[in-house]
Short mmCIF file of C-alpha atoms and ligand atoms in Angstrom, two decimals:
data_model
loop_
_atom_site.label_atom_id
_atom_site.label_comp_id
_atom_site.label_asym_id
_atom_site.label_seq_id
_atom_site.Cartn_x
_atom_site.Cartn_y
_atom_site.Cartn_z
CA UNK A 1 -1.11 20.11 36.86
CA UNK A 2 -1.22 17.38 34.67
CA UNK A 3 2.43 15.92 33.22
CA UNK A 4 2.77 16.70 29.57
CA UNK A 5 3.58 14.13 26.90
CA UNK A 6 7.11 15.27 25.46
CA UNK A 7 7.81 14.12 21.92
CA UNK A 8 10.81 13.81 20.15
CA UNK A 9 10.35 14.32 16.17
CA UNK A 10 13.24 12.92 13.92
CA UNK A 11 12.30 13.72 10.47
CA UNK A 12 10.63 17.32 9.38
CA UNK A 13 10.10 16.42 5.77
CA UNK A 14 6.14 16.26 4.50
CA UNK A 15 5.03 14.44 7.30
CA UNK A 16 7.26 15.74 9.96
CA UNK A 17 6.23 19.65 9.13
CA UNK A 18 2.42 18.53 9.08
CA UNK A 19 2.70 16.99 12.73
CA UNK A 20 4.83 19.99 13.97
CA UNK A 21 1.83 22.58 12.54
CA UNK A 22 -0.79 20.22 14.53
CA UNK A 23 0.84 20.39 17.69
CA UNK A 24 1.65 24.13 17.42
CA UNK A 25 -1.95 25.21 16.22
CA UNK A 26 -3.98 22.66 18.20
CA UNK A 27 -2.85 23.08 22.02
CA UNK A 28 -5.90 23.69 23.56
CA UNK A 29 -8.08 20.46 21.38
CA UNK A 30 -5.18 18.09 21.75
CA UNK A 31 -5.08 18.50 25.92
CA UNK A 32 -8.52 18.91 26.20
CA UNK A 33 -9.17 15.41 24.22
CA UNK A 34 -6.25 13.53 25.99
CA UNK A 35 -6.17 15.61 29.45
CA UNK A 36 -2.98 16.32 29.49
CA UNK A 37 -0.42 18.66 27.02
CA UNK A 38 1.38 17.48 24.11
CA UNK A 39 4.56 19.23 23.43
CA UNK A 40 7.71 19.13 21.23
CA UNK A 41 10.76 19.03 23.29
CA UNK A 42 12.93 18.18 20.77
CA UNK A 43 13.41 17.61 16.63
CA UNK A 44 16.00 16.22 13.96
CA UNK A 45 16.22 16.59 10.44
CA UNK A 46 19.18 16.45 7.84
CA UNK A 47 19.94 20.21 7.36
CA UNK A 48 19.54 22.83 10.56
CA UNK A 49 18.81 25.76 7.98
CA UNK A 50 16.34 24.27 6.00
CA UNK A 51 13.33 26.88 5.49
CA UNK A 52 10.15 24.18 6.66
CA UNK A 53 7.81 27.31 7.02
CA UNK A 54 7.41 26.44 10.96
CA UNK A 55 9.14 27.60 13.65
CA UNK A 56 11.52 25.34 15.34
CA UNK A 57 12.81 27.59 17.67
CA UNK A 58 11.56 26.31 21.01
CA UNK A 59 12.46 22.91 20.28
CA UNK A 60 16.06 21.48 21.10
CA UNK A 61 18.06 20.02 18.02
CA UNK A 62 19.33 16.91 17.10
CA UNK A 63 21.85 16.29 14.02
CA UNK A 64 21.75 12.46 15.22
CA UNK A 65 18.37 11.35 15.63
CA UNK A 66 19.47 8.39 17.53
CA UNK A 67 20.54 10.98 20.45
CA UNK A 68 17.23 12.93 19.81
CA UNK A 69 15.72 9.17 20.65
CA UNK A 70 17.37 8.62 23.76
CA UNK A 71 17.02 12.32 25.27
CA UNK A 72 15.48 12.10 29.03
CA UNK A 73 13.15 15.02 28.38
CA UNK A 74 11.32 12.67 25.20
CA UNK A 75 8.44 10.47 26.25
CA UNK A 76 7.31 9.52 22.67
CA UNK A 77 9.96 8.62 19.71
CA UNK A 78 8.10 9.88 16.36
CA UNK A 79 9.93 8.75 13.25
CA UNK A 80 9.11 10.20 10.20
CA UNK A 81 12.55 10.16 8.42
CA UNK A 82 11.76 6.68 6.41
CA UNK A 83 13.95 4.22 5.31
CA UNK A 84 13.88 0.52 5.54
CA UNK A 85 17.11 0.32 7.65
CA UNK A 86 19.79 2.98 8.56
CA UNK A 87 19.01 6.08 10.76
CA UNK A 88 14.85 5.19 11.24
CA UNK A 89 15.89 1.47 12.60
CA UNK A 90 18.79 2.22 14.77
CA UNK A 91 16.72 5.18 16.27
CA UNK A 92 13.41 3.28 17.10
CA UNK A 93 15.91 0.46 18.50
CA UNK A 94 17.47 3.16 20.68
CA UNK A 95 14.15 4.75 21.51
CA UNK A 96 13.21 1.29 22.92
CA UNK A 97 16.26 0.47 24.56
CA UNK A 98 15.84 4.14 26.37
CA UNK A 99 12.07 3.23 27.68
CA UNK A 100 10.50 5.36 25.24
CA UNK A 101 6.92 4.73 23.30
CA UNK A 102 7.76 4.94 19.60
CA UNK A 103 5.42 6.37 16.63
CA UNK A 104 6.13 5.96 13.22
CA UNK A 105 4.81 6.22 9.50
CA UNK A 106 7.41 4.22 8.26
CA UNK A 107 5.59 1.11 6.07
CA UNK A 108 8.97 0.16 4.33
CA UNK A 109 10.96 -0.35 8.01
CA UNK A 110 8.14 -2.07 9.74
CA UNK A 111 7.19 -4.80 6.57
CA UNK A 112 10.66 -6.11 6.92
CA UNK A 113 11.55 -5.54 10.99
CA UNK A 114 8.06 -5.13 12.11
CA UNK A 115 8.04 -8.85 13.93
CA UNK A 116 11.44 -7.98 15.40
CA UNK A 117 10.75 -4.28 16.87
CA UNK A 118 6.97 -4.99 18.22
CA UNK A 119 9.01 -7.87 20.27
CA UNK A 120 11.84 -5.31 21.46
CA UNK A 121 8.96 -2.77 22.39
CA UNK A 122 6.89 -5.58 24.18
CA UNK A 123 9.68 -7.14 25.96
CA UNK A 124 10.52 -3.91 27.12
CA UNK A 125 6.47 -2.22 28.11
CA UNK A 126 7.10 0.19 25.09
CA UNK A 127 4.66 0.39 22.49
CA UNK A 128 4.71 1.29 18.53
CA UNK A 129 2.13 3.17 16.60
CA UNK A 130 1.90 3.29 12.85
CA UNK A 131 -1.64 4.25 11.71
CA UNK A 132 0.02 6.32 9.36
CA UNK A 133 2.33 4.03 7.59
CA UNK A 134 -1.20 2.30 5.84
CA UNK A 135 -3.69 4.26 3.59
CA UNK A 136 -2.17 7.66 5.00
CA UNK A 137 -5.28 9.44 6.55
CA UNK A 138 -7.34 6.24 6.74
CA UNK A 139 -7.66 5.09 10.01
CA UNK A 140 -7.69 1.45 9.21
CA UNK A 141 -5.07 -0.23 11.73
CA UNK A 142 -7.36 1.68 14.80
CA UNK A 143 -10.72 0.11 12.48
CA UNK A 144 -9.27 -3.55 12.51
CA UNK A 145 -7.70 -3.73 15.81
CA UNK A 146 -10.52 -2.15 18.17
CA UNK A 147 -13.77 -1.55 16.23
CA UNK A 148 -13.35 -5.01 14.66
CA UNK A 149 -11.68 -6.83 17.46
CA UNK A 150 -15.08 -8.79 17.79
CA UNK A 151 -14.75 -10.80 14.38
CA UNK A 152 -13.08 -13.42 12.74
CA UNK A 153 -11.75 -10.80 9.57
CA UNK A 154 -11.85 -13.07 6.20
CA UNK A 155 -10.63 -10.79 3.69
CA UNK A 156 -8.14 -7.07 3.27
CA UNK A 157 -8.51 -5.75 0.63
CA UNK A 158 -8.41 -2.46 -1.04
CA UNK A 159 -6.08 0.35 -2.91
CA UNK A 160 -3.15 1.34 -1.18
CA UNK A 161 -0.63 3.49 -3.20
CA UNK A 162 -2.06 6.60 -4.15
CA UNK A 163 0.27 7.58 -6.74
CA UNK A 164 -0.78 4.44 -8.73
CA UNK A 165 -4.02 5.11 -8.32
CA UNK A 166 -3.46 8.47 -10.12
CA UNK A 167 -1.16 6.84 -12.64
CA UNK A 168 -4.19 5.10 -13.83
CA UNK A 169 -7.04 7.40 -13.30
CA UNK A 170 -5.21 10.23 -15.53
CA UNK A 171 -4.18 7.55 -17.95
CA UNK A 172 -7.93 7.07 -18.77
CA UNK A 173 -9.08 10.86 -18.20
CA UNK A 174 -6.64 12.32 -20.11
CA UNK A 175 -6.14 9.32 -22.66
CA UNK A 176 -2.20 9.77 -21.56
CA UNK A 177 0.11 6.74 -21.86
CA UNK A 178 1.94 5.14 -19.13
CA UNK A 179 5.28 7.16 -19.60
CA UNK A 180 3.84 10.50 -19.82
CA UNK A 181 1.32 10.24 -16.66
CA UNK A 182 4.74 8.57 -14.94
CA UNK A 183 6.47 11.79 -15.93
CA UNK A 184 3.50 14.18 -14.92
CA UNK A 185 3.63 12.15 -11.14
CA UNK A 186 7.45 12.68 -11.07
CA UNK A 187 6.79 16.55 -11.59
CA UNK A 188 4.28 16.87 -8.70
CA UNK A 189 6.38 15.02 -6.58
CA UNK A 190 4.32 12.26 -6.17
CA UNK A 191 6.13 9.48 -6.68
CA UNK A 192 8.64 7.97 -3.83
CA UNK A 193 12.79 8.83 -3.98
CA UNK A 194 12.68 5.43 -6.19
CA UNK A 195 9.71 5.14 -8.01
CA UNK A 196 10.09 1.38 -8.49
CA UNK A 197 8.51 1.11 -5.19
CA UNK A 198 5.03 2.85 -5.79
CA UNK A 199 4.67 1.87 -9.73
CA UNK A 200 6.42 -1.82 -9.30
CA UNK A 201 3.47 -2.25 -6.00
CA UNK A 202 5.81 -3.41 -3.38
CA UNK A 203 5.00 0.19 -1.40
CA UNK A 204 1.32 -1.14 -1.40
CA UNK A 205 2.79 -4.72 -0.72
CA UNK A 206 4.40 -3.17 2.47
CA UNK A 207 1.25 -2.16 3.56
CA UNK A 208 -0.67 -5.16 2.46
CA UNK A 209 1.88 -7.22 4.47
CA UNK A 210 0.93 -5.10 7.37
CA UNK A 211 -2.61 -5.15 7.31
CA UNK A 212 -3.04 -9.19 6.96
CA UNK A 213 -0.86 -9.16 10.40
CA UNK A 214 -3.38 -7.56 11.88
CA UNK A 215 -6.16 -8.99 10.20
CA UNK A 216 -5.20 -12.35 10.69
CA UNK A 217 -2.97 -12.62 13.34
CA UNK A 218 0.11 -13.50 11.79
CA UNK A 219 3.46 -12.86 11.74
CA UNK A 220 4.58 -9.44 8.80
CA UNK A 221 5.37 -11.46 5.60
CA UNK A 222 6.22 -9.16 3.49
CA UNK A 223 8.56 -11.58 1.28
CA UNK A 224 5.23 -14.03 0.81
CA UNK A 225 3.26 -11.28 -0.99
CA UNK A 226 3.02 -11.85 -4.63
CA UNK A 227 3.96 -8.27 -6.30
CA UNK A 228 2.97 -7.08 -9.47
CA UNK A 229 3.62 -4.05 -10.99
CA UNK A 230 1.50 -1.53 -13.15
CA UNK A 231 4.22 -0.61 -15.75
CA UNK A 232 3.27 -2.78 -18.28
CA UNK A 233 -0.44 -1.15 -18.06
CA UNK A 234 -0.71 0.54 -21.82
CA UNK A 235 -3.38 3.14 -22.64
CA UNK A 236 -4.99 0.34 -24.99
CA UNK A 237 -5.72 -1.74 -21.98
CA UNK A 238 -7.06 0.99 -19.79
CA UNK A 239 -9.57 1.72 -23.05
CA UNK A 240 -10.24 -2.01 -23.88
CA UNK A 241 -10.86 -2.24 -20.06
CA UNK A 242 -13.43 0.73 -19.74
CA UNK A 243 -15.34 -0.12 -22.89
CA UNK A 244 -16.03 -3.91 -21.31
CA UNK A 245 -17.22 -2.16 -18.29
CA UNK A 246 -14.16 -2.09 -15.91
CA UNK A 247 -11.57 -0.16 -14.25
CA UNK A 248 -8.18 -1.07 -13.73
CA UNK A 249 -6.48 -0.96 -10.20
CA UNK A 250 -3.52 -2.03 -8.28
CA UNK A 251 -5.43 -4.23 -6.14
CA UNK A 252 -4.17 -5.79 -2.60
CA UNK A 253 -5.78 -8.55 -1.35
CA UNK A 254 -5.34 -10.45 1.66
CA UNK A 255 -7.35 -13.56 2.82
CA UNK A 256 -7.21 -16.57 4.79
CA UNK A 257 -7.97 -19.94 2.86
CA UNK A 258 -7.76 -23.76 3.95
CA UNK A 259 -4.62 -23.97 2.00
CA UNK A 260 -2.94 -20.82 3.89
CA UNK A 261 -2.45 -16.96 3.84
CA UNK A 262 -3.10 -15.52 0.31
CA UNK A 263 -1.89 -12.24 0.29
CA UNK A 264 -1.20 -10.55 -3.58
CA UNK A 265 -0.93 -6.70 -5.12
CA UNK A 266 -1.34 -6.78 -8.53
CA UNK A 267 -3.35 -4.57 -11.34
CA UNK A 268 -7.17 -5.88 -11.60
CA UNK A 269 -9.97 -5.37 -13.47
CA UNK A 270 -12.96 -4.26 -10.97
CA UNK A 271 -16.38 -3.10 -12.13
CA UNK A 272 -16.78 0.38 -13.08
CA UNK A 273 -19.23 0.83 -10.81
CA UNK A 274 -18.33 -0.88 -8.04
CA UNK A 275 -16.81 1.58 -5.34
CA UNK A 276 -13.03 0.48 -5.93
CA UNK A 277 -13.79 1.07 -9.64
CA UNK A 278 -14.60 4.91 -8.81
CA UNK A 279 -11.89 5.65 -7.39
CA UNK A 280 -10.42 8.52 -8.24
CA UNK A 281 -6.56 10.09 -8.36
CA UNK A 282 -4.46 9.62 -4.76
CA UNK A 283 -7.49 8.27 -2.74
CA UNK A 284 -6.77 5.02 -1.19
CA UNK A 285 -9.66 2.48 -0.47
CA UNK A 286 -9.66 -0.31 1.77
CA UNK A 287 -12.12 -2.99 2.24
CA UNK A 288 -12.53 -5.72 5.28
CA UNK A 289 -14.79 -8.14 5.61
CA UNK A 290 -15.46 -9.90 9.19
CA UNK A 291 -17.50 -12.40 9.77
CA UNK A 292 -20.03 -10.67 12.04
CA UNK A 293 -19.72 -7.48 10.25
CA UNK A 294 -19.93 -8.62 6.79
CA UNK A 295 -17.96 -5.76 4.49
CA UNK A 296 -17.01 -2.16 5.42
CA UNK A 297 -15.34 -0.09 3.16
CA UNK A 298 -13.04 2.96 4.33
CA UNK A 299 -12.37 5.65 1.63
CA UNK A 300 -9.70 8.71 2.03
CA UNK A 301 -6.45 10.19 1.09
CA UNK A 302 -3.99 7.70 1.39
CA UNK A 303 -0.45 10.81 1.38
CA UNK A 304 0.48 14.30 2.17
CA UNK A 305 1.23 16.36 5.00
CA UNK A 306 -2.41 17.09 6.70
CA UNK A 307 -3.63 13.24 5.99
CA UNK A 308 -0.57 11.52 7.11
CA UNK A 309 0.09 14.09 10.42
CA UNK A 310 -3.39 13.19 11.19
CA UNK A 311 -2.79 9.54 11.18
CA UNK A 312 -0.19 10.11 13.28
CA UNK A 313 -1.22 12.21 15.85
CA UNK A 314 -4.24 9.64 16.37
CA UNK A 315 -1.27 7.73 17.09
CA UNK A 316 0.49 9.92 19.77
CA UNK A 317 -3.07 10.89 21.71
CA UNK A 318 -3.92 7.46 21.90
CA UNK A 319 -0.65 7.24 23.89
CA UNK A 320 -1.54 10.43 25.86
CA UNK A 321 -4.53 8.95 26.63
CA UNK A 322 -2.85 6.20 28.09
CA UNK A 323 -4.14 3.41 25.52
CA UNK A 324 -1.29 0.87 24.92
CA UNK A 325 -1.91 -2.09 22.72
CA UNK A 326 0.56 -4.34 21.13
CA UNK A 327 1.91 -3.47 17.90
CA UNK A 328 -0.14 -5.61 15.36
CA UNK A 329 -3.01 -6.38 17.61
CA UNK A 330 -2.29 -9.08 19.52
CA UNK A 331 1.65 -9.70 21.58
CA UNK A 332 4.41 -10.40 18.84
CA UNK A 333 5.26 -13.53 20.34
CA UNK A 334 1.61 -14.73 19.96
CA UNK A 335 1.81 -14.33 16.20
CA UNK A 336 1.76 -17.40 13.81
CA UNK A 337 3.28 -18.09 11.24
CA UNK A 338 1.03 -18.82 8.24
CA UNK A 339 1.48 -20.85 5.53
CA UNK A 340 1.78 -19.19 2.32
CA UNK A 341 -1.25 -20.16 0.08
CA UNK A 342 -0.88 -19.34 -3.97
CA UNK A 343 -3.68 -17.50 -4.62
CA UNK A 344 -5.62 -19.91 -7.00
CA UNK A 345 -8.94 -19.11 -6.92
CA UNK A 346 -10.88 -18.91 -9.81
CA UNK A 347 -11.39 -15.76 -11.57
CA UNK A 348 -11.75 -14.92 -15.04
CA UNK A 349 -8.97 -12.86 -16.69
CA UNK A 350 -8.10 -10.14 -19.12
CA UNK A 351 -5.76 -11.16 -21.34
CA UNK A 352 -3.88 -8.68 -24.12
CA UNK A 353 -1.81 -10.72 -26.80
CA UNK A 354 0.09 -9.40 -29.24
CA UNK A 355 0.53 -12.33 -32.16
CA UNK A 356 1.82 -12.35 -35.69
CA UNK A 357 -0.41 -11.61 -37.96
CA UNK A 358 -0.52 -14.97 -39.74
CA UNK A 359 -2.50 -17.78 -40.91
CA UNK A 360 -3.36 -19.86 -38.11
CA UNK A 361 -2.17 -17.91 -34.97
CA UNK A 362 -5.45 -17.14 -33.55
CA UNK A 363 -6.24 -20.62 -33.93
CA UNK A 364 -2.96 -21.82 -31.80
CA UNK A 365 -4.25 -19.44 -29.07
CA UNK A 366 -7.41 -20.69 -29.04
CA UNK A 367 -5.53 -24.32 -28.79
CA UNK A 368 -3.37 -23.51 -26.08
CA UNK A 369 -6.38 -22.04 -23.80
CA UNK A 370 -8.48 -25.07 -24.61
CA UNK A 371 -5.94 -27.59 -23.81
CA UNK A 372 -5.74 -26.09 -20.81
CA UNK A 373 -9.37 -25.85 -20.03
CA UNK A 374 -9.52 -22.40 -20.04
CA UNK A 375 -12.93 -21.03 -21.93
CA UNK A 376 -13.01 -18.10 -24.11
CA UNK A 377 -15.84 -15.49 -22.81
CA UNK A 378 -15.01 -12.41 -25.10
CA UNK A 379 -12.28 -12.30 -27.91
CA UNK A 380 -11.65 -9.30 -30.11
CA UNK A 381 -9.17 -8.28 -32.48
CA UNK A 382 -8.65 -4.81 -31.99
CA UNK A 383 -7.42 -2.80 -35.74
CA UNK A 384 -3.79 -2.56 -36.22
CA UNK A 385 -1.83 -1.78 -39.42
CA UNK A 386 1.52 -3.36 -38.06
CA UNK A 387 2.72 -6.78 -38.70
CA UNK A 388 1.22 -7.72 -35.43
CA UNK A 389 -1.77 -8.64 -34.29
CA UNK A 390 -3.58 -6.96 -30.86
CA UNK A 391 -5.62 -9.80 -29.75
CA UNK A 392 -8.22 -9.12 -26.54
CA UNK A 393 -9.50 -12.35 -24.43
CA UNK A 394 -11.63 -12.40 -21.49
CA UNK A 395 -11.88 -15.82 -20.28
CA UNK A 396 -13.87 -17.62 -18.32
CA UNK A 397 -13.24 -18.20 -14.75
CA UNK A 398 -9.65 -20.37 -14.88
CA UNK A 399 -7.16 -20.77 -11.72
CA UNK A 400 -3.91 -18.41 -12.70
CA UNK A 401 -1.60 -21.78 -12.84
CA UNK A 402 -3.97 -23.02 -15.41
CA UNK A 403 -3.74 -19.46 -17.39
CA UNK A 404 0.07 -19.33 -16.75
CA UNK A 405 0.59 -22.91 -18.15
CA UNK A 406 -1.37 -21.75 -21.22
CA UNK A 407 0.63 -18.74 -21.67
CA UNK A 408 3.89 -20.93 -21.31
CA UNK A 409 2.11 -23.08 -24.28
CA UNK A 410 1.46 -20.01 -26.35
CA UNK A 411 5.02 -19.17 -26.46
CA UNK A 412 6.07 -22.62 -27.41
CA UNK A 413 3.50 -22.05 -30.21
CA UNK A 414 6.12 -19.48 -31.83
CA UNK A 415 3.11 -17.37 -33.01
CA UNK A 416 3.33 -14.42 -30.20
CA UNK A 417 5.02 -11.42 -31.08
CA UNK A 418 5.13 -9.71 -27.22
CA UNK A 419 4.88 -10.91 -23.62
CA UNK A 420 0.99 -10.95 -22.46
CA UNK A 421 -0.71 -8.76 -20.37
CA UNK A 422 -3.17 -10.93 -17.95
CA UNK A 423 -4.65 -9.58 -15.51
CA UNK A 424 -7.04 -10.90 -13.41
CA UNK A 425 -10.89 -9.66 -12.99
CA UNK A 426 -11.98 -9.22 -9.43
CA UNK A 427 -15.62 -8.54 -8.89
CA UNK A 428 -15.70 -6.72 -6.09
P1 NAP B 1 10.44 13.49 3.43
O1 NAP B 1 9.57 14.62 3.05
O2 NAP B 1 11.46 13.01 2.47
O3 NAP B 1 11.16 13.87 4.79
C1 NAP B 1 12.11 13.07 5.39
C2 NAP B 1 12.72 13.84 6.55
O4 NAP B 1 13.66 13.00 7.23
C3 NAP B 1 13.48 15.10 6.12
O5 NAP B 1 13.19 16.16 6.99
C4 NAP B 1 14.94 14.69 6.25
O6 NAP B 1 15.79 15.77 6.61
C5 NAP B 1 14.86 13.72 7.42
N1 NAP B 1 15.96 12.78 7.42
C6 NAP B 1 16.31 11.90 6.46
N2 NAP B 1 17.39 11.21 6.83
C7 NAP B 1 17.73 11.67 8.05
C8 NAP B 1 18.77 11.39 8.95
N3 NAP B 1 19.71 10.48 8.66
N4 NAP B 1 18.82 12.07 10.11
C9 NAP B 1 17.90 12.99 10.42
N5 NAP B 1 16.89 13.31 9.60
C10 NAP B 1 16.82 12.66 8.44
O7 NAP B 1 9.57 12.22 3.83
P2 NAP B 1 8.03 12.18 4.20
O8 NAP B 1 7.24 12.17 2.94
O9 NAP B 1 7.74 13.18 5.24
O10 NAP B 1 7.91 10.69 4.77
C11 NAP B 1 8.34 10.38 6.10
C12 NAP B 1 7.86 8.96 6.43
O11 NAP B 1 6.44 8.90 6.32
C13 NAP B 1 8.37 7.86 5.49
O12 NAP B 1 8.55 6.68 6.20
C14 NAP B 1 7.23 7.69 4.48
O13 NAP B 1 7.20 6.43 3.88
C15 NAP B 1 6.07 7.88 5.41
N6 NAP B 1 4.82 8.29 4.75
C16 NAP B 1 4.81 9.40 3.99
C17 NAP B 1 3.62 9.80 3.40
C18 NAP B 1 3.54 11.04 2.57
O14 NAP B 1 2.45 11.36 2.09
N7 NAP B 1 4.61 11.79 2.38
C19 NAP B 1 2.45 9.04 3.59
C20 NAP B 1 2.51 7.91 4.40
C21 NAP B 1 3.70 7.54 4.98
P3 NAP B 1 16.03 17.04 5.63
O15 NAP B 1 14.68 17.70 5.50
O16 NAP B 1 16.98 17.90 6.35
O17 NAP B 1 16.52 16.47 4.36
N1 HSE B 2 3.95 6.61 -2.21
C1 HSE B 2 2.83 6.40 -1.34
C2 HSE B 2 1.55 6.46 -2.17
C3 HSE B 2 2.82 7.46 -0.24
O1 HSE B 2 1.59 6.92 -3.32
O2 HSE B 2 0.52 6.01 -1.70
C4 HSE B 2 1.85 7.15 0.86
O3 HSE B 2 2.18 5.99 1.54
#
């Protein structure tokens, strides 16, 4: 008889339910692919009566899932509670302190004490999984850090908050402005208890931060990526961007340059027709480039229960199978520190002013770009019957301090009636 893997779930939310239902319904496939059974000894949640449509019956209860994590009869610790601190940390510390291997889908917790746990867990022979907490059903971590081990990666990059990614698509589908697609995601539940982190990108930072650990072999720096939200994305600029041939995405990219780690999440304009640019509603893309492989491109839903319990139970029979790597790839202690590189590479750019509708303004614009050496590709003034003037630039490729320095110069210039959009056009 072979010794069953016990796990301990703290959290029966979304995720939680989904990886209770797996382990219920698929007994027989889950021993059979690991050799041995995976149970539930044990779970933890908030409220005891809660209706989660499963039964919980069998299972001990926890109100304190920090006791749950230290229980003798739980091999695997499998937080799904979230939360950058409070309850999730102190229970994955406990976990480790109590010998157990810990899984978790927890993105937030592990972009700001990733560096920290992987060394408690390694220190002590524990291991932590988190397929889940990137791209939900995508499994990207397992692509970079074993089919990819053999290359030298040179670029992340990809779409990595789904409820963006619908934000945007529905904006353009159903020619909907920001506020009421924002209001449509908050009925379906889509968006996160504060929305600020899926629509202000530092959700998709988190996981950003993530990946280029992997990729690169360097230590989480979450605090280095530069965030950019997609609230200031207007309907105008979705329909300016599709009628010059693009789509616009909150785009993470993460590469290693002579000058350091470049790691940014920001809205983009990529070509329609590139893959990125089709992508469609909560589907989350990511892209890697290695040196031997060239590019692959992984494609799938990036939330909800089944995608994200399937993420994580990759997780947990990769630990019944007795597969133990170290958290981001290589041993925490082997990480570097990179230097954090600006990203500066020339691109051109999208840029949406809104001037006074005067005598001369277009002409201080067109000043302000060209003492800068920034080149006009495309300029259009878009019809208006306000005082002010929509004004539509594509340049041509320009570094962003170059762009930003021109901006700073069109203020000055007292002739711009709103804060420009720019937004940078990656052709992917
Ligand atoms: P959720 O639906 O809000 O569920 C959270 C669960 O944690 C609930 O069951 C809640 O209990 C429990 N909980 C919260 N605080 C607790 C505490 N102090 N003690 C014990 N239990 C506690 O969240 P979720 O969507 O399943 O997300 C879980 C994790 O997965 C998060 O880290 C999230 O970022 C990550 N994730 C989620 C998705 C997704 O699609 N949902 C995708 C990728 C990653 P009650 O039910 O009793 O309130
Ligand atoms: N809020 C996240 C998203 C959930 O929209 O992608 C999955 O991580």
């Amino acid at each position: 008889m072979t010794t069953p893997l016990r796990l301990g779930i703290a959290g029966l939310g979304t995720v939680g339910v989904g990886v209770v239902k797996i382990v219920r319904q698929k007994a027989n496939l889950l021993a059979a692919r690991t050799g041995r059974p995976v149970v539930i000894t044990a779970v933890s949640a908030r409220s005891r009566d809660k209706d989660r449509g499963v039964t919980l019956s069998g299972y001990a209860w926890e109100d304190d899932p920090v006791a749950l994590a230290t229980r003798d009869d739980v091999d695997v610790f499998v937080e799904l509670m979230g939360g950058e601190n409070g309850p999730a940390k102190a229970s994955i510390e406990a976990a480790i302190a109590a010998g157990k291997d810990v899984v978790t889908a927890n993105k937030a917790l592990l972009a700001h004490h990733g560096q920290t746990l992987a060394e408690q867990a390694e220190s002590a022979g524990r291991v932590i999984r988190f397929e889940a907490a990137v791209a939900g059903g995508i499994p990207v971590i397992k692509a970079l850090t074993e089919g990819l081990a053999g290359n030298d990666i040179t670029r992340v990059m990809g779409v990595m908050n789904g409820t963006c990614n619908y934000i945007l698509t529905r904006m353009l589908d159903a020619r909907l402005s920001y506020d009421e697609v924002f209001a449509e995601a908050a009925d379906l539940g889509y968006l996160e208890a504060d929305p600020n982190l899926d629509v202000g990108g530092i959700d998709a930072g988190h996981k950003l931060a993530l990946l280029a650990s992997i990729a690169f072999g360097t230590r989480v720096d979450f605090d280095a990526v530069e965030l950019e939200g997609i609230q200031r994305i207007s309907i105008e600029d979705i329909r300016q961007a599709n009628d010059l041939g693009y789509r616009i995405k909150l785009l993470g990219v993460a590469q290693m340059t002579g000058r350091g780690l470049e790691q940014r999440m920001s809205p983009c304009l990529v070509p329609k027709n590139s893959p990125l640019g089709q992508l469609k509603g909560g589907t989350n893309m990511v892209v890697i480039e290695g040196d031997a492989v060239e590019q692959i491109v992984l494609r799938g839903p990036g939330a909800g229960e089944g995608p994200t319990a399937s993420a994580v139970m990759g997780d947990i029979c990769d630990i019944a199978r007795g597969i133990r790597l170290s958290t981001f790839g290589i041993p925490a202690k082997s990480l570097t520190t990179a230097r954090t590189a600006q990203s500066n590479s020339p691109a051109p750019y999208y840029l949406h002013l809104t001037l006074q509708d005067r005598p001369g303004a277009l002409a201080k614009i067109a000043t302000a770009l060209g003492e800068h050496g920034i080149s006009i590709d495309r300029m259009r003034q878009t019809k208006h019957d306000t005082t002010d003037a929509p004004v539509l630039i594509v340049t041509h490729k320009t570094q962003r301090a170059d762009l930003d320095a021109a901006i700073q110069a069109m203020r000055a210039s007292g002739v711009m009636a709103a804060d420009p959009v720019a937004l940078r056009i990656e052709m992917v």
